[in-house]
Amino acid sequence: MRAYYMDDLPGDQRLPHDSGNEVSDELLKSIGVLHWNIPIDEAGTFKDRVLEVAKERNYKNHDVIVISKEALGDEYEHKIKSFYHEHMHEDEEIRYLLEGSGFFDVREHATESWIRCHMSAGDLLVLPAGIYHRFSLDEKNRVRTMRLFKDEPKWIAHNRGQATDDNPYRIDYVKSIVVQ
């Protein structure tokens, strides 16, 4: 995974929007973002490592989704736009890319800057509950992703606004990164 600050130029969300300013692992950790690269191998040992991470973080369920024009049909454009709205979740978001590539953009709280995380197959990303973020495919327009869940599979996005700024999960998140 490669992380960098996004440029502020308008244009297709699937383009790199690379400012040229890299973001360190330490900075990502300071805002609660964790990542691993667990290469996909033919023997399937990557599954054991992903499940180890899931167990460490108390995740009991997972599913696999495909985001592409072929997989989503007429819903494709609507889904892509909804993923790109700035939002937060009340649970951690854990994603492991099995195929393809895409971007998770995370909001750096102190500066309100976007940090773009370009992920490809083998990358595992953990976003803390309460962090503002969004997702976009890149120019390849396809990704197959394992989503991990603490309980039953669910995905509830709370789009950014006054209600999310006042959400207890958001407040706890901000306190956790300001204290560090």
CSV table of N, CA and C in Angstrom, one decimal:
chain,number,residue,atom,x,y,z
A,1,MET,N,0.8,-1.2,0.0
A,1,MET,CA,0.0,0.0,0.0
A,1,MET,C,0.9,1.2,0.0
A,2,ARG,N,0.5,2.2,-0.7
A,2,ARG,CA,1.2,3.5,-0.8
A,2,ARG,C,0.2,4.6,-0.3
A,3,ALA,N,0.7,5.4,0.6
A,3,ALA,CA,-0.1,6.5,1.2
A,3,ALA,C,0.5,7.8,0.9
A,4,TYR,N,-0.3,8.8,0.5
A,4,TYR,CA,0.2,10.1,0.2
A,4,TYR,C,-0.9,11.1,0.4
A,5,TYR,N,-0.6,12.4,0.5
A,5,TYR,CA,-1.6,13.5,0.5
A,5,TYR,C,-2.1,13.6,-0.9
A,6,MET,N,-3.5,13.8,-1.0
A,6,MET,CA,-4.1,14.1,-2.3
A,6,MET,C,-3.8,15.5,-2.7
A,7,ASP,N,-3.8,15.7,-4.0
A,7,ASP,CA,-3.8,17.1,-4.5
A,7,ASP,C,-5.2,17.6,-4.4
A,8,ASP,N,-5.4,18.9,-4.6
A,8,ASP,CA,-6.7,19.5,-4.5
A,8,ASP,C,-7.3,19.8,-5.8
A,9,LEU,N,-6.8,19.1,-6.9
A,9,LEU,CA,-7.3,19.4,-8.2
A,9,LEU,C,-8.6,18.6,-8.5
A,10,PRO,N,-9.5,19.3,-9.2
A,10,PRO,CA,-10.7,18.5,-9.6
A,10,PRO,C,-10.4,17.5,-10.6
A,11,GLY,N,-11.3,16.5,-10.7
A,11,GLY,CA,-11.1,15.5,-11.7
A,11,GLY,C,-11.7,14.2,-11.3
A,12,ASP,N,-11.6,13.2,-12.1
A,12,ASP,CA,-12.1,11.9,-11.9
A,12,ASP,C,-11.5,11.3,-10.6
A,13,GLN,N,-12.4,10.8,-9.7
A,13,GLN,CA,-12.0,10.3,-8.4
A,13,GLN,C,-11.1,9.0,-8.6
A,14,ARG,N,-11.1,8.4,-9.8
A,14,ARG,CA,-10.4,7.2,-10.0
A,14,ARG,C,-8.9,7.5,-10.4
A,15,LEU,N,-8.6,8.7,-10.6
A,15,LEU,CA,-7.2,9.1,-11.0
A,15,LEU,C,-6.4,9.2,-9.7
A,16,PRO,N,-5.1,9.1,-9.8
A,16,PRO,CA,-4.2,9.1,-8.5
A,16,PRO,C,-4.3,10.3,-7.7
A,17,HIS,N,-4.5,11.5,-8.2
A,17,HIS,CA,-4.5,12.8,-7.5
A,17,HIS,C,-3.4,12.8,-6.5
A,18,ASP,N,-2.2,12.5,-7.0
A,18,ASP,CA,-1.0,12.4,-6.2
A,18,ASP,C,-0.3,13.8,-6.0
A,19,SER,N,-0.2,14.3,-4.8
A,19,SER,CA,0.5,15.6,-4.6
A,19,SER,C,2.0,15.4,-4.6
A,20,GLY,N,2.5,14.2,-4.5
A,20,GLY,CA,3.9,13.9,-4.4
A,20,GLY,C,4.4,13.9,-3.0
A,21,ASN,N,3.5,14.2,-2.0
A,21,ASN,CA,3.9,14.2,-0.6
A,21,ASN,C,3.5,12.9,0.1
A,22,GLU,N,4.5,12.0,0.3
A,22,GLU,CA,4.2,10.7,0.9
A,22,GLU,C,3.8,10.9,2.4
A,23,VAL,N,3.0,9.9,2.9
A,23,VAL,CA,2.6,9.8,4.2
A,23,VAL,C,3.2,8.6,4.9
A,24,SER,N,3.8,8.8,6.0
A,24,SER,CA,4.6,7.7,6.7
A,24,SER,C,3.6,6.8,7.5
A,25,ASP,N,4.1,5.6,7.7
A,25,ASP,CA,3.3,4.6,8.6
A,25,ASP,C,3.1,5.2,9.9
A,26,GLU,N,4.0,6.0,10.5
A,26,GLU,CA,3.8,6.6,11.8
A,26,GLU,C,2.7,7.5,11.8
A,27,LEU,N,2.6,8.3,10.8
A,27,LEU,CA,1.4,9.3,10.7
A,27,LEU,C,0.1,8.5,10.6
A,28,LEU,N,0.1,7.5,9.7
A,28,LEU,CA,-1.1,6.7,9.6
A,28,LEU,C,-1.5,6.1,11.0
A,29,LYS,N,-0.5,5.5,11.7
A,29,LYS,CA,-0.8,5.0,13.0
A,29,LYS,C,-1.3,6.0,14.0
A,30,SER,N,-0.8,7.3,13.9
A,30,SER,CA,-1.2,8.3,14.8
A,30,SER,C,-2.7,8.7,14.6
A,31,ILE,N,-3.3,8.4,13.4
A,31,ILE,CA,-4.7,8.7,13.2
A,31,ILE,C,-5.5,7.4,13.3
A,32,GLY,N,-4.8,6.3,13.7
A,32,GLY,CA,-5.5,5.1,14.0
A,32,GLY,C,-5.6,4.1,12.8
A,33,VAL,N,-5.0,4.4,11.7
A,33,VAL,CA,-5.0,3.6,10.5
A,33,VAL,C,-3.9,2.6,10.5
A,34,LEU,N,-4.3,1.3,10.4
A,34,LEU,CA,-3.3,0.2,10.4
A,34,LEU,C,-3.3,-0.5,9.1
A,35,HIS,N,-2.2,-1.0,8.7
A,35,HIS,CA,-2.2,-1.8,7.4
A,35,HIS,C,-1.1,-2.9,7.4
A,36,TRP,N,-1.4,-3.9,6.7
A,36,TRP,CA,-0.4,-5.0,6.5
A,36,TRP,C,-0.4,-5.4,5.0
A,37,ASN,N,0.7,-5.9,4.5
A,37,ASN,CA,0.7,-6.6,3.2
A,37,ASN,C,0.8,-8.1,3.5
A,38,ILE,N,-0.2,-8.8,3.1
A,38,ILE,CA,-0.2,-10.3,3.2
A,38,ILE,C,-0.3,-10.8,1.8
A,39,PRO,N,0.8,-11.1,1.2
A,39,PRO,CA,0.8,-11.6,-0.2
A,39,PRO,C,-0.1,-12.8,-0.4
A,40,ILE,N,-0.9,-12.8,-1.5
A,40,ILE,CA,-1.7,-13.9,-1.8
A,40,ILE,C,-0.9,-14.9,-2.5
A,41,ASP,N,-1.0,-16.2,-2.0
A,41,ASP,CA,-0.2,-17.3,-2.5
A,41,ASP,C,-1.1,-18.4,-3.0
A,42,GLU,N,-0.6,-19.2,-3.9
A,42,GLU,CA,-1.4,-20.3,-4.4
A,42,GLU,C,-1.8,-21.3,-3.4
A,43,ALA,N,-0.9,-21.5,-2.4
A,43,ALA,CA,-1.2,-22.5,-1.3
A,43,ALA,C,-2.3,-22.0,-0.4
A,44,GLY,N,-2.7,-20.7,-0.4
A,44,GLY,CA,-3.7,-20.2,0.4
A,44,GLY,C,-3.4,-19.9,1.9
A,45,THR,N,-2.1,-19.8,2.2
A,45,THR,CA,-1.6,-19.5,3.5
A,45,THR,C,-2.0,-18.1,3.9
A,46,PHE,N,-2.2,-17.2,3.0
A,46,PHE,CA,-2.6,-15.8,3.3
A,46,PHE,C,-3.9,-15.8,4.1
A,47,LYS,N,-4.8,-16.8,3.8
A,47,LYS,CA,-6.1,-16.8,4.5
A,47,LYS,C,-5.8,-17.0,6.0
A,48,ASP,N,-4.9,-17.8,6.4
A,48,ASP,CA,-4.6,-18.1,7.8
A,48,ASP,C,-4.1,-16.8,8.5
A,49,ARG,N,-3.2,-16.0,7.8
A,49,ARG,CA,-2.7,-14.8,8.4
A,49,ARG,C,-3.8,-13.7,8.5
A,50,VAL,N,-4.7,-13.6,7.5
A,50,VAL,CA,-5.8,-12.7,7.6
A,50,VAL,C,-6.7,-13.1,8.7
A,51,LEU,N,-7.0,-14.4,8.9
A,51,LEU,CA,-7.8,-14.8,10.0
A,51,LEU,C,-7.2,-14.6,11.4
A,52,GLU,N,-5.8,-14.6,11.4
A,52,GLU,CA,-5.1,-14.3,12.7
A,52,GLU,C,-5.4,-12.8,13.0
A,53,VAL,N,-5.3,-11.9,12.1
A,53,VAL,CA,-5.6,-10.5,12.3
A,53,VAL,C,-7.0,-10.4,12.8
A,54,ALA,N,-7.9,-11.0,12.1
A,54,ALA,CA,-9.3,-11.0,12.5
A,54,ALA,C,-9.6,-11.4,13.9
A,55,LYS,N,-8.9,-12.5,14.3
A,55,LYS,CA,-9.1,-13.1,15.6
A,55,LYS,C,-8.5,-12.1,16.7
A,56,GLU,N,-7.3,-11.5,16.4
A,56,GLU,CA,-6.7,-10.5,17.3
A,56,GLU,C,-7.6,-9.3,17.5
A,57,ARG,N,-8.4,-9.0,16.5
A,57,ARG,CA,-9.3,-7.8,16.6
A,57,ARG,C,-10.8,-8.1,16.9
A,58,ASN,N,-11.0,-9.4,17.3
A,58,ASN,CA,-12.4,-9.9,17.6
A,58,ASN,C,-13.4,-9.9,16.5
A,59,TYR,N,-12.9,-10.2,15.3
A,59,TYR,CA,-13.8,-10.3,14.1
A,59,TYR,C,-14.1,-11.7,13.9
A,60,LYS,N,-15.4,-12.0,13.8
A,60,LYS,CA,-15.9,-13.4,13.7
A,60,LYS,C,-16.5,-13.7,12.3
A,61,ASN,N,-16.8,-12.8,11.5
A,61,ASN,CA,-17.5,-13.0,10.2
A,61,ASN,C,-16.8,-12.3,9.1
A,62,HIS,N,-17.0,-12.8,7.9
A,62,HIS,CA,-16.5,-12.1,6.8
A,62,HIS,C,-17.3,-12.4,5.5
A,63,ASP,N,-17.2,-11.6,4.5
A,63,ASP,CA,-17.8,-11.9,3.3
A,63,ASP,C,-16.8,-11.4,2.2
A,64,VAL,N,-17.2,-11.7,0.9
A,64,VAL,CA,-16.3,-11.3,-0.2
A,64,VAL,C,-17.3,-10.5,-1.2
A,65,ILE,N,-16.9,-9.3,-1.6
A,65,ILE,CA,-17.7,-8.6,-2.5
A,65,ILE,C,-16.8,-8.3,-3.7
A,66,VAL,N,-17.5,-8.1,-4.9
A,66,VAL,CA,-16.8,-7.7,-6.1
A,66,VAL,C,-17.5,-6.3,-6.5
A,67,ILE,N,-16.6,-5.4,-6.7
A,67,ILE,CA,-17.1,-4.1,-7.2
A,67,ILE,C,-16.5,-3.9,-8.6
A,68,SER,N,-17.4,-3.9,-9.5
A,68,SER,CA,-17.1,-3.8,-11.0
A,68,SER,C,-18.4,-3.5,-11.7
A,69,LYS,N,-18.3,-3.0,-12.9
A,69,LYS,CA,-19.4,-2.8,-13.8
A,69,LYS,C,-20.2,-4.1,-14.0
A,70,GLU,N,-19.4,-5.2,-14.2
A,70,GLU,CA,-20.0,-6.5,-14.5
A,70,GLU,C,-20.8,-7.0,-13.3
A,71,ALA,N,-20.2,-6.9,-12.1
A,71,ALA,CA,-20.8,-7.4,-10.9
A,71,ALA,C,-22.0,-6.6,-10.4
A,72,LEU,N,-22.0,-5.3,-10.6
A,72,LEU,CA,-23.1,-4.4,-10.1
A,72,LEU,C,-24.1,-4.0,-11.1
A,73,GLY,N,-23.8,-4.2,-12.4
A,73,GLY,CA,-24.8,-3.9,-13.4
A,73,GLY,C,-25.2,-2.4,-13.4
A,74,ASP,N,-26.6,-2.2,-13.4
A,74,ASP,CA,-27.1,-0.9,-13.4
A,74,ASP,C,-26.9,-0.1,-12.1
A,75,GLU,N,-26.5,-0.8,-11.0
A,75,GLU,CA,-26.3,-0.1,-9.8
A,75,GLU,C,-24.9,0.4,-9.7
A,76,TYR,N,-24.0,0.1,-10.6
A,76,TYR,CA,-22.6,0.4,-10.6
A,76,TYR,C,-22.3,1.9,-10.3
A,77,GLU,N,-22.8,2.8,-11.1
A,77,GLU,CA,-22.6,4.3,-10.9
A,77,GLU,C,-23.1,4.8,-9.6
A,78,HIS,N,-24.3,4.3,-9.2
A,78,HIS,CA,-24.9,4.8,-7.9
A,78,HIS,C,-24.0,4.3,-6.7
A,79,LYS,N,-23.6,3.0,-6.8
A,79,LYS,CA,-22.7,2.5,-5.7
A,79,LYS,C,-21.4,3.2,-5.6
A,80,ILE,N,-20.7,3.4,-6.7
A,80,ILE,CA,-19.4,4.1,-6.8
A,80,ILE,C,-19.6,5.5,-6.2
A,81,LYS,N,-20.6,6.2,-6.5
A,81,LYS,CA,-20.8,7.5,-6.0
A,81,LYS,C,-21.1,7.5,-4.5
A,82,SER,N,-21.9,6.5,-4.0
A,82,SER,CA,-22.2,6.4,-2.6
A,82,SER,C,-20.9,6.1,-1.8
A,83,PHE,N,-20.1,5.2,-2.3
A,83,PHE,CA,-18.8,4.9,-1.6
A,83,PHE,C,-17.9,6.1,-1.4
A,84,TYR,N,-18.0,7.1,-2.4
A,84,TYR,CA,-17.1,8.2,-2.4
A,84,TYR,C,-17.6,9.4,-1.5
A,85,HIS,N,-18.8,9.3,-1.0
A,85,HIS,CA,-19.3,10.3,-0.1
A,85,HIS,C,-18.5,10.2,1.2
A,86,GLU,N,-18.0,11.3,1.8
A,86,GLU,CA,-17.3,11.2,3.0
A,86,GLU,C,-18.2,10.7,4.1
A,87,HIS,N,-17.8,9.7,4.9
A,87,HIS,CA,-18.6,9.1,5.9
A,87,HIS,C,-17.7,8.5,7.0
A,88,MET,N,-18.4,8.0,8.0
A,88,MET,CA,-17.8,7.2,9.1
A,88,MET,C,-18.6,6.0,9.4
A,89,HIS,N,-18.1,5.1,10.2
A,89,HIS,CA,-18.8,3.9,10.7
A,89,HIS,C,-18.7,3.9,12.2
A,90,GLU,N,-19.6,3.2,12.8
A,90,GLU,CA,-19.5,3.0,14.2
A,90,GLU,C,-18.7,1.7,14.6
A,91,ASP,N,-18.2,1.0,13.6
A,91,ASP,CA,-17.3,-0.1,13.8
A,91,ASP,C,-16.1,0.2,13.0
A,92,GLU,N,-15.0,-0.5,13.4
A,92,GLU,CA,-13.8,-0.5,12.5
A,92,GLU,C,-14.2,-1.0,11.1
A,93,GLU,N,-13.5,-0.6,10.2
A,93,GLU,CA,-13.7,-1.1,8.8
A,93,GLU,C,-12.4,-1.8,8.4
A,94,ILE,N,-12.5,-3.1,8.2
A,94,ILE,CA,-11.4,-3.9,7.8
A,94,ILE,C,-11.6,-4.5,6.5
A,95,ARG,N,-10.7,-4.2,5.6
A,95,ARG,CA,-10.8,-4.7,4.2
A,95,ARG,C,-9.4,-5.4,3.8
A,96,TYR,N,-9.6,-6.5,3.1
A,96,TYR,CA,-8.4,-7.2,2.5
A,96,TYR,C,-8.7,-7.4,1.0
A,97,LEU,N,-7.8,-6.8,0.2
A,97,LEU,CA,-8.0,-6.9,-1.2
A,97,LEU,C,-7.5,-8.2,-1.8
A,98,LEU,N,-8.4,-8.9,-2.4
A,98,LEU,CA,-8.0,-10.2,-3.0
A,98,LEU,C,-7.6,-10.1,-4.5
A,99,GLU,N,-8.2,-9.1,-5.2
A,99,GLU,CA,-7.9,-8.9,-6.6
A,99,GLU,C,-8.2,-7.4,-6.8
A,100,GLY,N,-7.5,-6.9,-7.8
A,100,GLY,CA,-7.8,-5.5,-8.2
A,100,GLY,C,-7.1,-4.5,-7.4
A,101,SER,N,-7.6,-3.2,-7.5
A,101,SER,CA,-6.9,-2.1,-6.7
A,101,SER,C,-7.9,-1.0,-6.6
A,102,GLY,N,-7.7,-0.1,-5.6
A,102,GLY,CA,-8.5,1.0,-5.4
A,102,GLY,C,-8.0,1.9,-4.3
A,103,PHE,N,-8.7,3.0,-4.0
A,103,PHE,CA,-8.3,4.0,-3.0
A,103,PHE,C,-9.2,4.1,-1.8
A,104,PHE,N,-8.6,4.1,-0.6
A,104,PHE,CA,-9.3,4.5,0.6
A,104,PHE,C,-8.7,5.8,0.9
A,105,ASP,N,-9.5,6.8,1.0
A,105,ASP,CA,-9.1,8.2,1.4
A,105,ASP,C,-9.5,8.4,2.8
A,106,VAL,N,-8.6,8.8,3.7
A,106,VAL,CA,-8.9,9.1,5.1
A,106,VAL,C,-8.6,10.5,5.4
A,107,ARG,N,-9.5,11.1,6.2
A,107,ARG,CA,-9.3,12.5,6.6
A,107,ARG,C,-8.4,12.6,7.8
A,108,GLU,N,-7.3,13.4,7.6
A,108,GLU,CA,-6.4,13.7,8.7
A,108,GLU,C,-7.1,14.8,9.5
A,109,HIS,N,-7.4,14.5,10.8
A,109,HIS,CA,-8.3,15.3,11.6
A,109,HIS,C,-7.6,16.7,11.8
A,110,ALA,N,-6.4,16.8,12.1
A,110,ALA,CA,-5.7,18.0,12.5
A,110,ALA,C,-5.7,19.0,11.3
A,111,THR,N,-5.6,18.6,10.1
A,111,THR,CA,-5.4,19.5,9.0
A,111,THR,C,-6.7,19.5,8.0
A,112,GLU,N,-7.5,18.5,8.2
A,112,GLU,CA,-8.6,18.3,7.3
A,112,GLU,C,-8.2,17.8,5.9
A,113,SER,N,-6.9,17.5,5.7
A,113,SER,CA,-6.4,17.0,4.4
A,113,SER,C,-6.8,15.6,4.2
A,114,TRP,N,-6.9,15.2,2.9
A,114,TRP,CA,-7.2,13.9,2.5
A,114,TRP,C,-5.8,13.1,2.4
A,115,ILE,N,-5.8,12.0,3.0
A,115,ILE,CA,-4.7,11.0,2.7
A,115,ILE,C,-5.2,9.9,1.9
A,116,ARG,N,-4.6,9.7,0.8
A,116,ARG,CA,-5.0,8.6,-0.2
A,116,ARG,C,-4.2,7.4,0.0
A,117,CYS,N,-4.8,6.3,0.3
A,117,CYS,CA,-4.2,5.0,0.5
A,117,CYS,C,-4.5,4.1,-0.8
A,118,HIS,N,-3.5,3.9,-1.6
A,118,HIS,CA,-3.7,3.1,-2.8
A,118,HIS,C,-3.4,1.7,-2.5
A,119,MET,N,-4.4,0.8,-2.6
A,119,MET,CA,-4.3,-0.6,-2.2
A,119,MET,C,-4.4,-1.5,-3.4
A,120,SER,N,-3.7,-2.6,-3.3
A,120,SER,CA,-3.8,-3.6,-4.3
A,120,SER,C,-3.9,-5.0,-3.7
A,121,ALA,N,-4.0,-6.0,-4.5
A,121,ALA,CA,-4.1,-7.4,-3.9
A,121,ALA,C,-3.1,-7.7,-2.9
A,122,GLY,N,-3.5,-8.2,-1.7
A,122,GLY,CA,-2.6,-8.5,-0.6
A,122,GLY,C,-2.6,-7.5,0.5
A,123,ASP,N,-3.2,-6.3,0.2
A,123,ASP,CA,-3.2,-5.3,1.2
A,123,ASP,C,-4.4,-5.4,2.1
A,124,LEU,N,-4.1,-5.3,3.4
A,124,LEU,CA,-5.2,-5.3,4.5
A,124,LEU,C,-5.1,-4.0,5.2
A,125,LEU,N,-6.3,-3.3,5.3
A,125,LEU,CA,-6.4,-2.0,5.9
A,125,LEU,C,-7.4,-2.0,7.0
A,126,VAL,N,-7.1,-1.4,8.2
A,126,VAL,CA,-8.0,-1.2,9.3
A,126,VAL,C,-8.2,0.3,9.5
A,127,LEU,N,-9.5,0.7,9.4
A,127,LEU,CA,-9.8,2.1,9.7
A,127,LEU,C,-10.6,2.1,11.0
A,128,PRO,N,-10.2,3.0,11.9
A,128,PRO,CA,-10.9,3.0,13.2
A,128,PRO,C,-12.3,3.5,13.1
A,129,ALA,N,-13.2,3.0,14.0
A,129,ALA,CA,-14.5,3.6,14.1
A,129,ALA,C,-14.4,5.1,14.3
A,130,GLY,N,-15.3,5.8,13.6
A,130,GLY,CA,-15.3,7.3,13.8
A,130,GLY,C,-14.4,8.1,12.9
A,131,ILE,N,-13.5,7.5,12.1
A,131,ILE,CA,-12.7,8.2,11.2
A,131,ILE,C,-13.5,8.6,9.9
A,132,TYR,N,-13.4,9.8,9.4
A,132,TYR,CA,-14.0,10.1,8.1
A,132,TYR,C,-13.1,9.5,7.0
A,133,HIS,N,-13.8,8.9,6.1
A,133,HIS,CA,-13.1,8.3,4.9
A,133,HIS,C,-14.1,8.1,3.8
A,134,ARG,N,-13.5,7.6,2.7
A,134,ARG,CA,-14.3,7.3,1.5
A,134,ARG,C,-13.5,6.3,0.7
A,135,PHE,N,-14.2,5.7,-0.3
A,135,PHE,CA,-13.5,4.7,-1.2
A,135,PHE,C,-13.8,5.0,-2.6
A,136,SER,N,-12.8,4.6,-3.4
A,136,SER,CA,-13.0,4.7,-4.9
A,136,SER,C,-12.2,3.7,-5.6
A,137,LEU,N,-12.7,3.1,-6.6
A,137,LEU,CA,-11.9,2.3,-7.5
A,137,LEU,C,-10.9,3.2,-8.1
A,138,ASP,N,-9.8,2.6,-8.7
A,138,ASP,CA,-8.9,3.3,-9.5
A,138,ASP,C,-9.3,3.1,-11.0
A,139,GLU,N,-8.4,3.4,-11.9
A,139,GLU,CA,-8.7,3.3,-13.3
A,139,GLU,C,-9.0,1.9,-13.8
A,140,LYS,N,-8.6,0.9,-13.0
A,140,LYS,CA,-8.8,-0.5,-13.4
A,140,LYS,C,-10.3,-0.9,-13.3
A,141,ASN,N,-11.0,-0.1,-12.5
A,141,ASN,CA,-12.5,-0.3,-12.3
A,141,ASN,C,-12.9,-1.7,-11.8
A,142,ARG,N,-12.1,-2.3,-11.0
A,142,ARG,CA,-12.5,-3.6,-10.4
A,142,ARG,C,-11.7,-3.9,-9.2
A,143,VAL,N,-12.4,-4.5,-8.2
A,143,VAL,CA,-11.8,-5.0,-7.0
A,143,VAL,C,-12.7,-6.1,-6.4
A,144,ARG,N,-12.0,-7.1,-5.9
A,144,ARG,CA,-12.6,-8.2,-5.1
A,144,ARG,C,-12.0,-8.1,-3.7
A,145,THR,N,-12.9,-7.9,-2.7
A,145,THR,CA,-12.5,-7.6,-1.4
A,145,THR,C,-13.1,-8.4,-0.3
A,146,MET,N,-12.3,-8.9,0.6
A,146,MET,CA,-12.9,-9.5,1.8
A,146,MET,C,-13.2,-8.5,2.9
A,147,ARG,N,-14.4,-8.4,3.3
A,147,ARG,CA,-14.8,-7.5,4.4
A,147,ARG,C,-14.9,-8.3,5.7
A,148,LEU,N,-14.4,-7.8,6.8
A,148,LEU,CA,-14.4,-8.5,8.0
A,148,LEU,C,-15.3,-7.8,9.0
A,149,PHE,N,-16.1,-8.6,9.8
A,149,PHE,CA,-17.1,-8.0,10.7
A,149,PHE,C,-17.0,-8.6,12.1
A,150,LYS,N,-17.3,-7.8,13.1
A,150,LYS,CA,-17.3,-8.4,14.5
A,150,LYS,C,-18.5,-9.3,14.7
A,151,ASP,N,-19.6,-8.9,14.1
A,151,ASP,CA,-20.8,-9.7,14.3
A,151,ASP,C,-21.3,-10.1,12.9
A,152,GLU,N,-22.6,-9.9,12.7
A,152,GLU,CA,-23.1,-10.3,11.4
A,152,GLU,C,-22.7,-9.2,10.3
A,153,PRO,N,-22.4,-9.6,9.1
A,153,PRO,CA,-22.0,-8.7,8.1
A,153,PRO,C,-23.0,-7.5,8.0
A,154,LYS,N,-22.5,-6.3,8.1
A,154,LYS,CA,-23.3,-5.1,7.9
A,154,LYS,C,-22.4,-4.0,7.5
A,155,TRP,N,-22.9,-3.0,6.8
A,155,TRP,CA,-22.2,-1.9,6.4
A,155,TRP,C,-23.1,-0.7,6.4
A,156,ILE,N,-22.9,0.1,7.5
A,156,ILE,CA,-23.8,1.3,7.7
A,156,ILE,C,-22.9,2.5,7.6
A,157,ALA,N,-23.0,3.3,6.6
A,157,ALA,CA,-22.3,4.6,6.5
A,157,ALA,C,-23.1,5.7,7.0
A,158,HIS,N,-22.4,6.6,7.8
A,158,HIS,CA,-23.0,7.8,8.3
A,158,HIS,C,-22.3,8.9,7.6
A,159,ASN,N,-23.0,9.6,6.6
A,159,ASN,CA,-22.4,10.6,5.9
A,159,ASN,C,-22.1,11.8,6.8
A,160,ARG,N,-20.9,12.5,6.5
A,160,ARG,CA,-20.4,13.6,7.3
A,160,ARG,C,-21.5,14.7,7.4
A,161,GLY,N,-21.6,15.2,8.6
A,161,GLY,CA,-22.5,16.3,8.9
A,161,GLY,C,-22.5,16.6,10.4
A,162,GLN,N,-23.4,17.4,10.8
A,162,GLN,CA,-23.4,17.8,12.3
A,162,GLN,C,-23.7,16.5,13.1
A,163,ALA,N,-24.6,15.7,12.6
A,163,ALA,CA,-25.0,14.5,13.4
A,163,ALA,C,-23.8,13.6,13.5
A,164,THR,N,-22.9,13.4,12.5
A,164,THR,CA,-21.8,12.6,12.7
A,164,THR,C,-20.7,13.2,13.5
A,165,ASP,N,-20.6,14.6,13.4
A,165,ASP,CA,-19.6,15.3,14.3
A,165,ASP,C,-20.0,15.1,15.8
A,166,ASP,N,-21.3,14.9,16.1
A,166,ASP,CA,-21.7,14.7,17.4
A,166,ASP,C,-21.9,13.3,17.8
A,167,ASN,N,-21.6,12.4,16.9
A,167,ASN,CA,-21.8,10.9,17.1
A,167,ASN,C,-20.8,10.5,18.2
A,168,PRO,N,-21.2,9.7,19.2
A,168,PRO,CA,-20.3,9.3,20.2
A,168,PRO,C,-19.0,8.5,19.7
A,169,TYR,N,-19.2,7.8,18.6
A,169,TYR,CA,-18.0,7.0,18.1
A,169,TYR,C,-17.1,8.0,17.5
A,170,ARG,N,-17.6,9.1,16.8
A,170,ARG,CA,-16.7,10.1,16.3
A,170,ARG,C,-16.0,10.9,17.4
A,171,ILE,N,-16.7,11.2,18.5
A,171,ILE,CA,-16.1,12.0,19.6
A,171,ILE,C,-15.1,11.1,20.2
A,172,ASP,N,-15.3,9.8,20.4
A,172,ASP,CA,-14.3,8.9,21.0
A,172,ASP,C,-13.1,8.8,20.1
A,173,TYR,N,-13.3,8.8,18.8
A,173,TYR,CA,-12.2,8.7,17.9
A,173,TYR,C,-11.3,10.0,18.0
A,174,VAL,N,-11.9,11.1,18.0
A,174,VAL,CA,-11.2,12.4,18.0
A,174,VAL,C,-10.4,12.4,19.4
A,175,LYS,N,-11.0,12.1,20.4
A,175,LYS,CA,-10.3,12.0,21.7
A,175,LYS,C,-9.1,11.1,21.7
A,176,SER,N,-9.3,10.0,21.0
A,176,SER,CA,-8.2,9.0,21.0
A,176,SER,C,-6.9,9.5,20.2
A,177,ILE,N,-7.2,10.3,19.2
A,177,ILE,CA,-6.0,10.8,18.4
A,177,ILE,C,-5.4,12.1,19.0
A,178,VAL,N,-6.2,12.9,19.7
A,178,VAL,CA,-5.8,14.1,20.2
A,178,VAL,C,-4.9,13.8,21.5
A,179,VAL,N,-5.2,12.8,22.2
A,179,VAL,CA,-4.5,12.5,23.4
A,179,VAL,C,-3.1,12.0,23.2
A,180,GLN,N,-2.9,11.4,22.0
A,180,GLN,CA,-1.6,10.8,21.7
A,180,GLN,C,-0.4,11.8,21.7
